[in-house]
Amino acid sequence: MVGTEAATTPAIRVAVGSAEHDRANGVLEAAREAATDVHIVETGPTGAAALAPVVLATADDRTAVHANVSPDRARELVETLEAGDVPTDDAHAVAESDEGISMPKTGPLAAGQRHVLARCGWAAPAALDESLAERARDEPEDLFEAVAGAGLLGRGRGDGHTDESIAEGWETARRSDGETVVVVNGNESDPAVGGDRLLLESRPAEVLDGALAVAAAVEATDVVVYLNEDDDLAAQRVREAVENVDAGGTEIDVVAGPDRYIAGEMTMALEAMEGADRLEARLRPPGPSEVGLYGRPTVVHTPRTLAQVRAFAAAPDEFETSAADPGSRLLTVTGDGVTGPTTVELATDTALAEAVADGEEYKMACVGGRFGGITRSLDVPASAPALAGARLGTEGGIELFDGATCALEFAGARAKFAREANCGRCVPCREGSKQLVELLRDVYDGNFQPSELRELSRVVAESSTCEFGQAAPRPVTTAMDAFEREIAAHAEGRCPSGVCTETN
Amino acid sequence: MSTDHTGRPESLPSVPSIDDPRPQPPLTEHFNTGTATDPDVGARETSSLTVDGEEVSVDEEATIIDALEEVGADEDLSALCYYDREDTDRIGPRSECRTCMVETDEHGLVPSCSFPAEEGLTVRTDSTEAEEARSVNLDLVLSDHNLRCTTCGKNGRCELQDAAIEADVEVPRYGVFDDRDEYEPIDESSPFIQIDRNKCILCNRCVEACNDVQVEGVLRIEGSGPDTRIGFQNGADEMMDSTCVSCGHCATVCPTGSLVEQDYTDAATIPVPGFTQENSIGETIGEDYDGQPNPATPMKGNQTYEDDALDGEADDD
Ligand code: SF4
Ligand code: SF4
Ligand code: SF4
Ligand code: FES
């Protein structure tokens, strides 16, 4: 049943995401076969791949959370529930609630808070109880004023207003000529940053509702959801959600762009949507809010931003609106010692370390996705200004690396990615990334030139056209901040981590 | 994740039910230039700004570089890819070289050729950061350039050469592109225009001259990252197989020795016997064009020929 988020009890919920798709589908089928009276609900993933497949068994205001469930175990869970008991034996957690996943005390689901993620793994993806868009259509100014007053910032590199006031972008779009479009930029190809994919697979109805609400606030006529062509499950669930939400006359399109890192950049996303056969960033200013898709004013938001807007509208009192970056941030933890990618939600005043489970040891972390900053310490709040102050990236990814990772080799690998994956348009990024790789290679030849590396990084970051080049040198400069001695050792023919045996 | 998209990707499906209100000249509608659809970047209205302490006012549609020109401050910038002659409204700004960076109080470092001359901006050309960015970016251009002026057809009339001389580049930081194994062969296939991609700075002027001025739709930008290069819209490997009509406009606008009229390829070189541009690269493609009867490539002729053949088949049915 797709209409409402809460299923009639007793109910078994099976969380199915793309990462555990086949296994979880097997569990879902087994549960369906075993059930007679119990309701079986297919939900989206929870965000904790290590626990998948996850099954929730609910009756009488109690929910048992079961992790790593096999089809056989699923049958048993259904049978126990059919017999009138909540199957608490061997449960990962038991909650005295029938509203959403209450937090287990330990494990990957225990980290941080679950506001934006509250219904991930709990509600059917296309189900929606309360429509924010409907409210916004009645009182568009209210949403606008509230979001402007709270100073909500855009989330993720693909947003039109990353780490900037989204209301300012709305204002610009409203002032600009032409019929406004709202774009949901859900094309993220970086596997280490999973927040948008999680929302699209788990709560597409909320993402769409958020987009429709923004459309009302900026008087847009169209909403376009832009996905990664390889995200089949997200595409399917978004389409189901489109069928299920009340668009109130707003046209909704669902399209997909290539699975390439650059295709997530806001203007290359627009190019892909316009059918360009080669992707290249557009000049700015003016940015998409003024001149965007087909030249029309275009408000570009990531699913993360839209989920944030929706969470804010649902419970404004829970937002610390005096904060420089109110709300929460979705962070995906991956890397050495992490069993499966885990996407958690941290309030922006919480330290990143909270996202990392106890016992996960690391030598260094790369914070902020593909071109994040390298750090030894995660004792940094998850807010945009704090992350920037620590020279880390705000794109929600934390990659952990153990002692067998060499900071120089890692920085070199990211520089090579920049060299290969850029769009080719501008000199600082296209040629600068080549020379960055060369200067790092020189270290192995005994020639470590910190000031040349810094100079080049500065120019690439400050004179590149789009966020790709602006962020690209960050792994290199932050590796030099945190691991300068380790890098310098290579110039003497020694890799302290024992990784770089052959100087490349 | 695929990062190696160097070939020609299929056209992506465009958004089905979104109106495109942009006016499009019918001829260029089907051109695949490979370049982004940039917004109009000029200022919306007449504005006054401060450049190096001097008050300047500029017209609507101006970018910062127009204000710099007013006070002569553009002298200090290479502004290599900026095209400031006839057809300026149809060529550029591409704003790719970033050798025109200036400092603004309001937005930090910006490329003066494409940043709108907003009312009230305070611009400085001589800040340390701006000078550093211009100098590093010029050296980055040279790092990918086969700098052999003595055998180059544009020697003495080359914008890159001028820029390097004016910026007093003695030894470019990152060296120059000097690896025989990595050179692209010179395209000698056309009797009228020579292409040496080892000298191309990807300014896109030729592509715009070809598509937007001449409306021929021959040239495009292709590839990405380090493989970005100028190519042909019909997918040809060499100029002679393209749909080129040899109008020469691309060579006229090219700032470097990348596109040179065949008559001039050796015109300005220093006559060292036996040392020419071709053998400086060591490899060429398509040298045999002696009997070529007219300026249009066979491909251009073939187009009609194939169409006729198709018509013929249709008649037979
Ligand atoms: S910064 Fe890099 S990706 Fe962005 S426009 Fe320049 S070359 Fe392209
Ligand atoms: S294009 Fe020719 S003349 Fe110009 S800088 Fe290069 S080698 Fe020298
Ligand atoms: S061939 Fe000449 S005009 Fe064309 S992009 Fe290269 S440098 Fe510019
Ligand atoms: S002249 Fe401005 S970027 Fe090239």
PDB file of C-alpha atoms and ligand atoms in Angstrom, chain B residues 65 78-83 93-101 111-114, ligand 4:
ATOM      1  CA  ILE B  65      38.049  44.053 -19.402  1.00  0.00           C
ATOM      2  CA  SER B  78      47.897  38.725 -21.262  1.00  0.00           C
ATOM      3  CA  ALA B  79      44.171  38.087 -21.795  1.00  0.00           C
ATOM      4  CA  LEU B  80      45.278  35.472 -24.241  1.00  0.00           C
ATOM      5  CA  CYS B  81      42.008  33.880 -25.277  1.00  0.00           C
ATOM      6  CA  TYR B  82      40.019  37.116 -25.391  1.00  0.00           C
ATOM      7  CA  TYR B  83      38.995  38.117 -28.905  1.00  0.00           C
ATOM      8  CA  PRO B  93      34.410  35.274 -24.402  1.00  0.00           C
ATOM      9  CA  ARG B  94      35.395  31.689 -23.920  1.00  0.00           C
ATOM     10  CA  SER B  95      37.296  32.612 -20.780  1.00  0.00           C
ATOM     11  CA  GLU B  96      39.373  29.484 -20.640  1.00  0.00           C
ATOM     12  CA  CYS B  97      42.963  30.679 -20.269  1.00  0.00           C
ATOM     13  CA  ARG B  98      42.492  32.708 -17.113  1.00  0.00           C
ATOM     14  CA  THR B  99      45.437  34.945 -17.932  1.00  0.00           C
ATOM     15  CA  CYS B 100      43.183  37.958 -17.422  1.00  0.00           C
ATOM     16  CA  MET B 101      42.471  37.478 -13.722  1.00  0.00           C
ATOM     17  CA  PRO B 111      38.454  36.633 -15.078  1.00  0.00           C
ATOM     18  CA  SER B 112      38.124  40.168 -16.423  1.00  0.00           C
ATOM     19  CA  CYS B 113      37.202  39.071 -19.963  1.00  0.00           C
ATOM     20  CA  SER B 114      33.969  37.417 -18.874  1.00  0.00           C
TER      21      SER B 114
HETATM   22  S1  FES C   4      41.317  36.131 -21.655  1.00  0.00           S
HETATM   23 FE1  FES C   4      40.054  35.911 -19.973  1.00  0.00          FE
HETATM   24  S2  FES C   4      40.146  33.802 -19.605  1.00  0.00           S
HETATM   25 FE2  FES C   4      41.365  33.978 -21.402  1.00  0.00          FE
END
